[in-house]
Coordinates of C-alpha atoms and ligand atoms in Angstrom, one line a residue:
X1 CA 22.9 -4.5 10.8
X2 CA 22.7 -4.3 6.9
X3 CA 19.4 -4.4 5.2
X4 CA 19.2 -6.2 2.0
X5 CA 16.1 -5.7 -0.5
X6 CA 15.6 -7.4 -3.7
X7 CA 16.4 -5.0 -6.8
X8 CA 14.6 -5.3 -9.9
X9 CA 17.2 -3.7 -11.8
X10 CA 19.9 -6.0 -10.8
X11 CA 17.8 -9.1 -10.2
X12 CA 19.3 -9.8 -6.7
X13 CA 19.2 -8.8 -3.1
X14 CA 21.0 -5.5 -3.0
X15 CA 22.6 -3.6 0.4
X16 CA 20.8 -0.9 0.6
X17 CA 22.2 2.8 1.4
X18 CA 20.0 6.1 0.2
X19 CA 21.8 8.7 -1.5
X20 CA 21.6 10.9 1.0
X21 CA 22.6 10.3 4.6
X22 CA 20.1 9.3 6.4
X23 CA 17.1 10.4 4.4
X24 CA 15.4 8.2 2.0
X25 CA 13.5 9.2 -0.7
X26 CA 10.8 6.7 -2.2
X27 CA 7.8 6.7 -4.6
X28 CA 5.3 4.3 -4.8
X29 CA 2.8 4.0 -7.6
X30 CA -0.9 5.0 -5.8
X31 CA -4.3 4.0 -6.6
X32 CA -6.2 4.8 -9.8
X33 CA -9.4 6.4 -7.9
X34 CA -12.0 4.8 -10.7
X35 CA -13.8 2.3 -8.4
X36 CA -12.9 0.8 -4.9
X37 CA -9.3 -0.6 -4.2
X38 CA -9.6 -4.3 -4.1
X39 CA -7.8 -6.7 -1.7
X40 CA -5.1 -7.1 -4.6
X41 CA -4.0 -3.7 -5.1
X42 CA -4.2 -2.9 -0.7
X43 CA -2.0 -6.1 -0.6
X44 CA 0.7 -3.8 -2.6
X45 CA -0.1 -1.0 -0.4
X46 CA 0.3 -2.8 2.5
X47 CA 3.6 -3.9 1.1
X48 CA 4.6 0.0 0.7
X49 CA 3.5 0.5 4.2
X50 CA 6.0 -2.3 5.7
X51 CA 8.7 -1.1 3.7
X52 CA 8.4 2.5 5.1
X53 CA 8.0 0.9 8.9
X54 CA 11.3 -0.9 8.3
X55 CA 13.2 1.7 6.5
X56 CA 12.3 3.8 9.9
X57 CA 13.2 1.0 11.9
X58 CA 16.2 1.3 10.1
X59 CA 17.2 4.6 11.5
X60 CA 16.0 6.6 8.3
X61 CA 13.8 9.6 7.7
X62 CA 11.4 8.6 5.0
X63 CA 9.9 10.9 2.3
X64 CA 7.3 9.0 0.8
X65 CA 5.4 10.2 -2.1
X66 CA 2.5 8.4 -3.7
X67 CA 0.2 9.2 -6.3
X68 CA -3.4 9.3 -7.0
X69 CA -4.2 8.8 -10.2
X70 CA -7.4 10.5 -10.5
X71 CA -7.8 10.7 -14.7
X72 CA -7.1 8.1 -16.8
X73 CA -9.1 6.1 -20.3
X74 CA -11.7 4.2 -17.6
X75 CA -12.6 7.7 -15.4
X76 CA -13.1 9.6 -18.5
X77 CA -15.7 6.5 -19.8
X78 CA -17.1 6.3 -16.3
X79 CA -17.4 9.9 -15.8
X80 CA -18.8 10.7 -19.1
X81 CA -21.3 7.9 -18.8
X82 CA -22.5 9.1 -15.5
X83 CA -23.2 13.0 -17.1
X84 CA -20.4 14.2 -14.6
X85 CA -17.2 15.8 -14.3
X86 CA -13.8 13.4 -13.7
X87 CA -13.2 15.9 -10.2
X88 CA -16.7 14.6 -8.9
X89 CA -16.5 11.3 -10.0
X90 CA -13.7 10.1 -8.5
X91 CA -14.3 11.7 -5.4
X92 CA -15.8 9.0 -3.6
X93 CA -13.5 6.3 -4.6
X94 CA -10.3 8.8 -3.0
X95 CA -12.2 9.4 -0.1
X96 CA -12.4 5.1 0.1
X97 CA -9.3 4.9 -0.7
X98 CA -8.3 7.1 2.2
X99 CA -10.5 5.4 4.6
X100 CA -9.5 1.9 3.7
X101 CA -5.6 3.1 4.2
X102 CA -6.6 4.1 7.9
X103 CA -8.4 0.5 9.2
X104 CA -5.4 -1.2 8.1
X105 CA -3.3 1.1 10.4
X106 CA -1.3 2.2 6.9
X107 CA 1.1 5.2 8.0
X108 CA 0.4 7.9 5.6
X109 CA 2.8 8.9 3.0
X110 CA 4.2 12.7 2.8
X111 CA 2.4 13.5 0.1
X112 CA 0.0 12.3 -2.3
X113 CA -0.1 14.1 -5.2
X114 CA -3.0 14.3 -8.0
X115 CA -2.2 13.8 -11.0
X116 CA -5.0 16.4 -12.5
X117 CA -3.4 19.1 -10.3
X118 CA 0.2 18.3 -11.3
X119 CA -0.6 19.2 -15.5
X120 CA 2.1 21.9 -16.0
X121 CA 4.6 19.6 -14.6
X122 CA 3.5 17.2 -17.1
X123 CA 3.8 19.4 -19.7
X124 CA 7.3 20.8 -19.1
X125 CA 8.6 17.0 -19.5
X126 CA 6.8 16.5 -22.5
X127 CA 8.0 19.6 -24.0
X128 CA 11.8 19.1 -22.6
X129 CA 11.2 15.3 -24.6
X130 CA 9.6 16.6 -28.1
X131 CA 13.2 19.5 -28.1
X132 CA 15.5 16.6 -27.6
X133 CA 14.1 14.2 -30.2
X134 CA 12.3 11.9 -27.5
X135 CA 8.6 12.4 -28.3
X136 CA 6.8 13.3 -31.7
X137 CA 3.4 14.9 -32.5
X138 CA 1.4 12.3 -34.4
X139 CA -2.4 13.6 -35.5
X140 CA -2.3 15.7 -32.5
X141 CA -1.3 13.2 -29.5
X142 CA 2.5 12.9 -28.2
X143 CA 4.3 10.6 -28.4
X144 CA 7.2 8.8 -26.9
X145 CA 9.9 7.1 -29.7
X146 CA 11.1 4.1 -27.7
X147 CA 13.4 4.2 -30.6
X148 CA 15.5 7.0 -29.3
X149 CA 16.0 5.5 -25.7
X150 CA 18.6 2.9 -25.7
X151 CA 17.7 1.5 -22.5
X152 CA 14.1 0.5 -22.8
X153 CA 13.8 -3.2 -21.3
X154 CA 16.9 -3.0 -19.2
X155 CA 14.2 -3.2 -15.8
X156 CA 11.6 -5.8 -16.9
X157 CA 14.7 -7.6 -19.1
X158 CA 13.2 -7.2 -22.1
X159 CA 14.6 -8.7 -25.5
X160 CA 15.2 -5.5 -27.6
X161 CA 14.8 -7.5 -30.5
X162 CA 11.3 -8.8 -30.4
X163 CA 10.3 -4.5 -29.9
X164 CA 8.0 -3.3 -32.4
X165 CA 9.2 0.6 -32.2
X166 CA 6.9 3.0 -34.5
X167 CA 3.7 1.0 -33.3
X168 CA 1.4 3.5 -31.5
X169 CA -0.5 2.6 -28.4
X170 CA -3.0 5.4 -27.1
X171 CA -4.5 3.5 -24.5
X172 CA -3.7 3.7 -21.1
X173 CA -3.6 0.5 -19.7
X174 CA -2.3 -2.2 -23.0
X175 CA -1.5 -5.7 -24.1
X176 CA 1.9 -6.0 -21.8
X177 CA 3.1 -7.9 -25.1
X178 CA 2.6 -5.2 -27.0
X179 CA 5.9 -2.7 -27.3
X180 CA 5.3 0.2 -29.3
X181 CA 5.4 3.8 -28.9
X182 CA 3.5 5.4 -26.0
X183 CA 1.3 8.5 -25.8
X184 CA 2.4 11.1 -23.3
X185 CA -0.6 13.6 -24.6
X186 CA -3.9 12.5 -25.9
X187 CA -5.7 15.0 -28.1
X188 CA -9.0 16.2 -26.8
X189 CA -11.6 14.5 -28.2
X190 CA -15.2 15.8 -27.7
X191 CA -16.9 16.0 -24.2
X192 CA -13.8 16.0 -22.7
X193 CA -13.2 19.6 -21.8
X194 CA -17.2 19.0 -20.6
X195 CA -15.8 17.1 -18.3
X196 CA -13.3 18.8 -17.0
X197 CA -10.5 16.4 -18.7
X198 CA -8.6 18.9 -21.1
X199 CA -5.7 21.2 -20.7
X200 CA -4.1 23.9 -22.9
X201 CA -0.6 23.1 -24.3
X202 CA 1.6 24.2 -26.6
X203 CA 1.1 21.0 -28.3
X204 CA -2.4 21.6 -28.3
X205 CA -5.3 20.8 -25.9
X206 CA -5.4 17.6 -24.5
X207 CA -4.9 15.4 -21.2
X208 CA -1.9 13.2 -20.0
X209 CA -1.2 9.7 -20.7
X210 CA -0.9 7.3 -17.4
X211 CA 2.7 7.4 -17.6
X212 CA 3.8 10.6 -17.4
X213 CA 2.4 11.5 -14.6
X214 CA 4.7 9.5 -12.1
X215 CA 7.7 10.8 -14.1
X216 CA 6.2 14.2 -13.5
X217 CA 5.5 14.1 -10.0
X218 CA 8.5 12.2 -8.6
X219 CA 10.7 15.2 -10.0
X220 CA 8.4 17.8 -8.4
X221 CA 8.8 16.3 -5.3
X222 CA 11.7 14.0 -4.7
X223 CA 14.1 15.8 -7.5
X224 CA 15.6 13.4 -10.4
X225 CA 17.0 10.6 -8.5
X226 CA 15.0 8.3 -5.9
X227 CA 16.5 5.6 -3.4
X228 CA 13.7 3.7 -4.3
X229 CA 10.5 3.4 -6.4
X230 CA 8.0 0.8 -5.6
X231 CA 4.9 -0.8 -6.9
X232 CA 2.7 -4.4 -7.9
X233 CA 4.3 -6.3 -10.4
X234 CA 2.3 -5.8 -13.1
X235 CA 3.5 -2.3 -12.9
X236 CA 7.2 -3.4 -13.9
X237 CA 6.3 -3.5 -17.9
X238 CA 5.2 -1.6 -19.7
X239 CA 4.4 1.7 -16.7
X240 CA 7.9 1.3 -14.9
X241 CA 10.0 0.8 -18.2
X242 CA 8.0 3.8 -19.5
X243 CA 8.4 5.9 -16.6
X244 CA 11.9 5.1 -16.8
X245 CA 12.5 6.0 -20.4
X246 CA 10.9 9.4 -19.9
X247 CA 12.8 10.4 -16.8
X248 CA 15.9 9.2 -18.0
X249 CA 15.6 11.0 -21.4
X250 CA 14.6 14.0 -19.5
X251 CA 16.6 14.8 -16.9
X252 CA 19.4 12.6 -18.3
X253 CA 20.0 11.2 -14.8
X254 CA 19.2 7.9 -13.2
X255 CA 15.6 7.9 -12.2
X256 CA 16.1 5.3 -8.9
X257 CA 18.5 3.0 -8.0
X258 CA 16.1 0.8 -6.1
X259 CA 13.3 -1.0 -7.4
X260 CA 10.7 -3.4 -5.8
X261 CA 7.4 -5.2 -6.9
X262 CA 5.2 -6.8 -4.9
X263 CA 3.5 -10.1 -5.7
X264 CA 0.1 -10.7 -6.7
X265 CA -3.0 -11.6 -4.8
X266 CA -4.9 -14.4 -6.4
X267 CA -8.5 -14.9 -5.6
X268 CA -9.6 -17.7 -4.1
X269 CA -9.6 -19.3 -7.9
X270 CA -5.8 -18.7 -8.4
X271 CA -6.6 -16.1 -11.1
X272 CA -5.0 -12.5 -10.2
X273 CA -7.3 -10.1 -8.5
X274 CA -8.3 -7.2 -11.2
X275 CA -11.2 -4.9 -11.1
X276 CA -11.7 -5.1 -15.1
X277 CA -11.8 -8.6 -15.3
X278 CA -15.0 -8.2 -13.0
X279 CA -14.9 -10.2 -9.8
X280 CA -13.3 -8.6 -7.1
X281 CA -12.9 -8.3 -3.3
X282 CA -13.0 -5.2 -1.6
X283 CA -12.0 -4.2 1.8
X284 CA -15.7 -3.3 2.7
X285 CA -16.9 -6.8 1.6
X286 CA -14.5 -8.6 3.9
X287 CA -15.2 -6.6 6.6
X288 CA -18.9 -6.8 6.4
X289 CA -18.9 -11.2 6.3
X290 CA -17.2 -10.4 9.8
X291 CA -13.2 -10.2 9.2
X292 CA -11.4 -7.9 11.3
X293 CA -9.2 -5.1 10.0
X294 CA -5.8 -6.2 11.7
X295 CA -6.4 -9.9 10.6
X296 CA -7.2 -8.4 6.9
X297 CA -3.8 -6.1 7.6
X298 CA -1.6 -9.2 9.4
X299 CA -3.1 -11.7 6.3
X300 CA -1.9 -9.3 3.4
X301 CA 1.9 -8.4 4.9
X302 CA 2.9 -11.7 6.8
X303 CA 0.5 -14.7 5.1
X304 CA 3.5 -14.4 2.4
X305 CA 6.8 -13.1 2.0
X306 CA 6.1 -9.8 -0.5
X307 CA 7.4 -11.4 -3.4
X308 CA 5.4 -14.9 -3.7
X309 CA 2.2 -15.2 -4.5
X310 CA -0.8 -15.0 -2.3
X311 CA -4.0 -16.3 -2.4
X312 CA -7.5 -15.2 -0.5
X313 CA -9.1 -17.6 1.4
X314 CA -11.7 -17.7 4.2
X315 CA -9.3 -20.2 6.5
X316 CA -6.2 -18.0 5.9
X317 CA -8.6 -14.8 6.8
X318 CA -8.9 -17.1 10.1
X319 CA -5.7 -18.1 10.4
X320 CA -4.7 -14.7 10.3
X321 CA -7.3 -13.7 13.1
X322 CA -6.2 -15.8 15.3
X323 CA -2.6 -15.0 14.8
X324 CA -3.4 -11.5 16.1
X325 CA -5.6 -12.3 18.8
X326 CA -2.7 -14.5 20.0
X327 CA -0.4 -11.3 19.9
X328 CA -3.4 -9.2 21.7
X329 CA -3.8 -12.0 24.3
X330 CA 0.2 -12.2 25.1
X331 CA 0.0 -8.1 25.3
X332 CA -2.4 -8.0 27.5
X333 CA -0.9 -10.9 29.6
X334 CA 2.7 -8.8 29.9
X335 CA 1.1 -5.9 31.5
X336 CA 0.1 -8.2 34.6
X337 CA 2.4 -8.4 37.4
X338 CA 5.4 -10.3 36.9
X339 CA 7.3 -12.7 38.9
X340 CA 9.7 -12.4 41.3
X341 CA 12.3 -13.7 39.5
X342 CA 13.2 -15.2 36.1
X343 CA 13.3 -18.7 35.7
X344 CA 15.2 -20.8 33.1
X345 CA 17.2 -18.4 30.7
X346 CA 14.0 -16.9 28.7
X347 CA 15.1 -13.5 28.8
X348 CA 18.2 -14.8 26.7
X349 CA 16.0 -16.5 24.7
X350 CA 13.9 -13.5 23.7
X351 CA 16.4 -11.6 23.1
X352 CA 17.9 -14.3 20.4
X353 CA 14.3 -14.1 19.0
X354 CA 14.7 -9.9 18.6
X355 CA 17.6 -10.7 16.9
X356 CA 16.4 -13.3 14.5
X357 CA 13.4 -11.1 14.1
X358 CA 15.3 -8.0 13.4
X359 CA 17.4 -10.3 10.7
X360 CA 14.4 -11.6 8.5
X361 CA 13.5 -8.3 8.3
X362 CA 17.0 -6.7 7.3
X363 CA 16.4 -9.6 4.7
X364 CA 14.9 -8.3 1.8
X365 CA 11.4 -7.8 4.8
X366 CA 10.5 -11.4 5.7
X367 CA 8.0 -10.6 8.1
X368 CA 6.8 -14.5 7.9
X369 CA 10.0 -15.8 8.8
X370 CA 10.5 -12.8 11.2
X371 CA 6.6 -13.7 12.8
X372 CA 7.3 -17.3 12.3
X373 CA 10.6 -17.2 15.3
X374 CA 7.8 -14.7 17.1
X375 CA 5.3 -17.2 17.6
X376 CA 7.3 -20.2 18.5
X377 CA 8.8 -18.1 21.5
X378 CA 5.0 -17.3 22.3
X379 CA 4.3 -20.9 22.9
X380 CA 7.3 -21.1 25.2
X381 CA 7.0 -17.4 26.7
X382 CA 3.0 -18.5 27.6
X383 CA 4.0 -21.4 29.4
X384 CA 6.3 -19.9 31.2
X385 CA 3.9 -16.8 32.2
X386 CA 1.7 -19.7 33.8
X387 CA 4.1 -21.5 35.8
X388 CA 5.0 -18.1 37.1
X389 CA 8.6 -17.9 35.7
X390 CA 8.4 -14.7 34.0
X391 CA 10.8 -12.4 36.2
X392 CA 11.5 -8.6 35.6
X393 CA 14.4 -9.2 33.0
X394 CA 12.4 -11.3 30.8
X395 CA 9.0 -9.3 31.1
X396 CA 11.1 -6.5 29.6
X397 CA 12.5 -8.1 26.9
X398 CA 9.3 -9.8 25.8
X399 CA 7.8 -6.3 26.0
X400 CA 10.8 -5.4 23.1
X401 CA 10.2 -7.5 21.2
X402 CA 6.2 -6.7 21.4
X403 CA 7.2 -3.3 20.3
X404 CA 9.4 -4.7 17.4
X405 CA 6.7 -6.8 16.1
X406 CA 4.2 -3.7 16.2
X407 CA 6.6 -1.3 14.2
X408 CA 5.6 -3.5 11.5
X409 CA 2.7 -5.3 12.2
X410 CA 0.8 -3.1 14.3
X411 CA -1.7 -5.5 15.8
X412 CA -1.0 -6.0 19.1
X413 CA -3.3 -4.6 21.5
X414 CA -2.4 -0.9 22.4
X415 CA -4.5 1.1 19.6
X416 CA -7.8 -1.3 20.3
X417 CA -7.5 -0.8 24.1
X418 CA -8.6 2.5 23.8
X419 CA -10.9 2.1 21.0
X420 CA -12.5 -0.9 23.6
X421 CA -12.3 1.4 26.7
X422 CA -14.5 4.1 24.5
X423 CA -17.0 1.2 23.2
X424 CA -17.4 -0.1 26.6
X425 CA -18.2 3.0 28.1
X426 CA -20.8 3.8 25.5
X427 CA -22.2 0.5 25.9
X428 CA -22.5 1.3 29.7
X429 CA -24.2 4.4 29.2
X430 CA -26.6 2.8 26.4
X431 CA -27.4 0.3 28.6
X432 CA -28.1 3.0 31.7
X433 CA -30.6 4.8 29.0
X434 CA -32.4 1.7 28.5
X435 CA -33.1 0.9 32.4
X436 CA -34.2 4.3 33.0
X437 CA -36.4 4.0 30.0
X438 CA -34.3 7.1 28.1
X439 CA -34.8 4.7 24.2
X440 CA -34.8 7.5 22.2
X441 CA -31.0 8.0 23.8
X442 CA -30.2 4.6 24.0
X443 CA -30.8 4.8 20.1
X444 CA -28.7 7.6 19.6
X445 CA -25.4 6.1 21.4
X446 CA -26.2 2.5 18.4
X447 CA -26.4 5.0 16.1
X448 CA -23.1 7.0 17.2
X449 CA -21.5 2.9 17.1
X450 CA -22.7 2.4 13.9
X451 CA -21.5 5.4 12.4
X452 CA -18.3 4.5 13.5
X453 CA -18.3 0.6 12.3
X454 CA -19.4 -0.9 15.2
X455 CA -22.4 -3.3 15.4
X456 CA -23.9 -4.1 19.0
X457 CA -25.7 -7.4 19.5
X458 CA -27.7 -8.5 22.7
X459 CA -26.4 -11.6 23.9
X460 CA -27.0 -13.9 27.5
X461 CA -23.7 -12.9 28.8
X462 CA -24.9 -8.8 27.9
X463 CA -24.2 -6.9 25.1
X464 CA -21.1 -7.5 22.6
X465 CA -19.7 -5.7 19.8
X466 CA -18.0 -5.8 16.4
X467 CA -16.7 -4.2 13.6
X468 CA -18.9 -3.8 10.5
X469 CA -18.5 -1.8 7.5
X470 CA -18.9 1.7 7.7
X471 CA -22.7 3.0 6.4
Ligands
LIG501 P1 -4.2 0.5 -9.9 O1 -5.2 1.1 -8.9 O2 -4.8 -0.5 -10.8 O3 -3.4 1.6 -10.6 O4 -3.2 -0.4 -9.0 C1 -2.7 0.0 -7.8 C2 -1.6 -1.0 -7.3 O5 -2.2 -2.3 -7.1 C3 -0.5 -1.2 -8.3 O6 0.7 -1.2 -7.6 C4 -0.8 -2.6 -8.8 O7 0.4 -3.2 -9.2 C5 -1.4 -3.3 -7.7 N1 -2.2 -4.4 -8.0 C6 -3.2 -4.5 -8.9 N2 -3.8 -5.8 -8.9 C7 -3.2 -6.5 -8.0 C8 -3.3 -7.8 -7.4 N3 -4.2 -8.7 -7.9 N4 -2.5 -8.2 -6.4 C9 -1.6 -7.3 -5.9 N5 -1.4 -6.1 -6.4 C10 -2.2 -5.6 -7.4
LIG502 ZN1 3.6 4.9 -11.5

């Protein structure tokens, strides 16, 4: 099996081998922790999170490292504005961030470095670029001179002509037209150190520009070169090209030989989901008008393949639901007794359908393609389960494929079986309290639900559940 991704660098679907046997080493670009993560930037989580599942599906150890960028232009505004300090402030939104990763089943990354704690490391590189000519002092910030780096544009196939070098841009997040000389140190400007947002250096006190800090942190803890580095789109120029420039200038070694962007959610407009341009979706807001996690999850990796567009809408949100209550109900109809014996040649047939599966995802990760063969076999495999033609061999191959479809997808029932055994029970012993007149414990055990995300509502056929946001 040989697993193809789609290389920004070379503009086409690559074989891809790490460097080192076995081991892959990959950094994705994390979340800036200023407000909530909105559906758009969890869709290019998500995306990070089926890459890992495949690459260990693969057969390789993954270290994953992704950052959290907790200081940047918009934290130090917010922060200042709200009389606090930038540790305090963004807090919360880490802590959501967090959260939000773990109801969309994301497998955690190795590490998740800070950028506030990773300074020193920040300032080594900007120190190794100002001896070799890379950077320049200019009224007290750094700067890097695109000048000096022959390669700027090669990843986002930029026209070197049409660059503007000598231009400075202090600001972290810029006009993507714009080309010009970025800041790798910002001077400190009043109310900063306040705020706990300014460092000693030798250049003089100050805090980090956005870029730096990926360059930074990759080195600390993946070394010079990575298999592959990951992020959105948007990303790809100018943060990628910079990060690029700096590491490259640097360490004077390749800074990864992989690269992949995600697509972008649109809302339900067709305009790109982005927290400054004001309205935005979060994961909390879905979840309270009733969606479920999974669908949320299987909607964001699987609606579209990772590199087309995607937009939000209440009847894909559906769609998606019933997609995985179709893979819960098949789960939960394998682990009934099978027939005696196999009819037709299923078992043949699903095992063509592992394959196919296991192909679309060797190909640059189509999961829709991969879900889309899934499905169609459901339809057949379902009938089949109720003429009673679902023999031993076949029951175990279905179950193979299950489990291939959950390395990625993860929705299938075994996770919520245990979450519904726990509810249940709780629900039982609520509903015990109440007949022996016990409210006050009764009201405890809602509580307890709630606390957890789970609504209980009274209904003729007894009492039913949900998930709601968390309070
Ligand atoms: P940020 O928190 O702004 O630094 O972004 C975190 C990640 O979300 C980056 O990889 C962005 O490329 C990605 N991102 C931002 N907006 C969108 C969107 N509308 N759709 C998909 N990904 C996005
Ligand atoms: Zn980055």
């Amino acid at each position: 099996m040989t697993l193809r991704l789609h290389n920004s660098l070379t503009g086409t679907k690559d074989v891809f081998e790490p460097l080192e046997d076995s081991h892959v080493r990959m950094y994705t670009c994390g979340p800036t922790v200023w407000n909530f993560a909105h559906i758009g930037n969890l869709r290019a989580f998500l995306f990070y999170d089926l890459l890992r599942r495949h690459l260990q599906v693969a057969g390789y150890r993954v270290t994953h490292v992704m950052n959290i960028t907790d200081i940047d232009d918009r934290i130090l505004d917010q922060a200042m504005h709200a009389g606090t300090t930038i540790a305090e402030y963004t807090k919360p939104y880490a802590e959501a961030f967090f959260e939000d990763m773990k109801m969309l089943r994301v497998r955690p990354a190795e590490h998740y470095p800070r950028a506030t704690e990773h300074i020193q490391e920040m300032i080594r590189m900007i120190s190794t670029l100002l001896e070799r000519g890379n950077a320049y002092v200019a009224d007290g910030d750094v700067y890097f001179r695109i000048a000096s780096f022959p390669h700027y544009g090669e990843l986002s196939h930029l026209d070197r002509e049409g660059l503007r070098a000598g231009a400075r841009v202090a600001a972290d997040k810029y006009d993507k037209e714009s080309v010009s000389d970025f800041a790798l140190w910002k001077k400190a400007q009043p109310g900063d150190e306040k705020i706990g947002a300014a460092w000693d250096a030798p250049f003089g006190k100050g805090r980090p520009g956005w870029h730096i800090e990926c360059s930074a942190m990759s080195k600390r803890y993946l070394g010079d070169t990575l298999d592959i580095h990951a992020g959105g789109v948007d990303l790809m120029f100018p943060h990628h090209e910079n990060e690029i420039a700096q590491s490259e200038a640097a360490n004077q070694r390749q800074l990864s030989r992989f690269w992949l962007h995600s697509e972008h959610l649109a809302d339900a407009t067709g305009e790109k989901m982005s927290k400054s341009a004001g309205g935005f979706t979060t994961l909390r807001d879905l979840i309270a008008a009733g969606h479920d996690p999974l669908a949320i999850r299987l909607f964001l990796i699987a609606n579209a393949h990772y590199r087309s567009r995607l937009r939000l809408s209440e009847e894909s949100l559906h769609a998606a639901g019933e997609q995985v209550r179709r893979l819960q109900d098949f789960a939960r109809r394998l682990k009934l007794p099978v027939a005696p014996k196999d009819g037709g040649r299923l078992a043949e047939r699903v095992a063509e359908v592992r394959h196919a599966y296991r192909e679309a995802l060797d190909d640059d990760l189509n999961l829709p393609q991969g879900l889309g063969h899934v499905f169609e076999l459901l339809r057949e495999a379902n009938a089949a389960l109720d003429s009673g033609e679902v023999g031993e061999a076949a029951a175990r191959e279905l179950l193979l494929l299950m489990a291939d479809v959950d390395a990625h997808a993860d929705v299938s029932a075994a996770q919520d079986t245990t979450l519904a055994a726990e509810v249940e029970q709780l629900i039982a012993q609520r509903e015990a309290a109440r007949k022996a007149r016990d409210f006050a414990a009764a009201d405890r055990i809602r509580d307890e639900l709630r606390d957890r995300g789970i609504a209980l509502e009274d209904s003729k056929e007894g009492v039913r559940w949900r998930r709601v946001a968390k309070v």
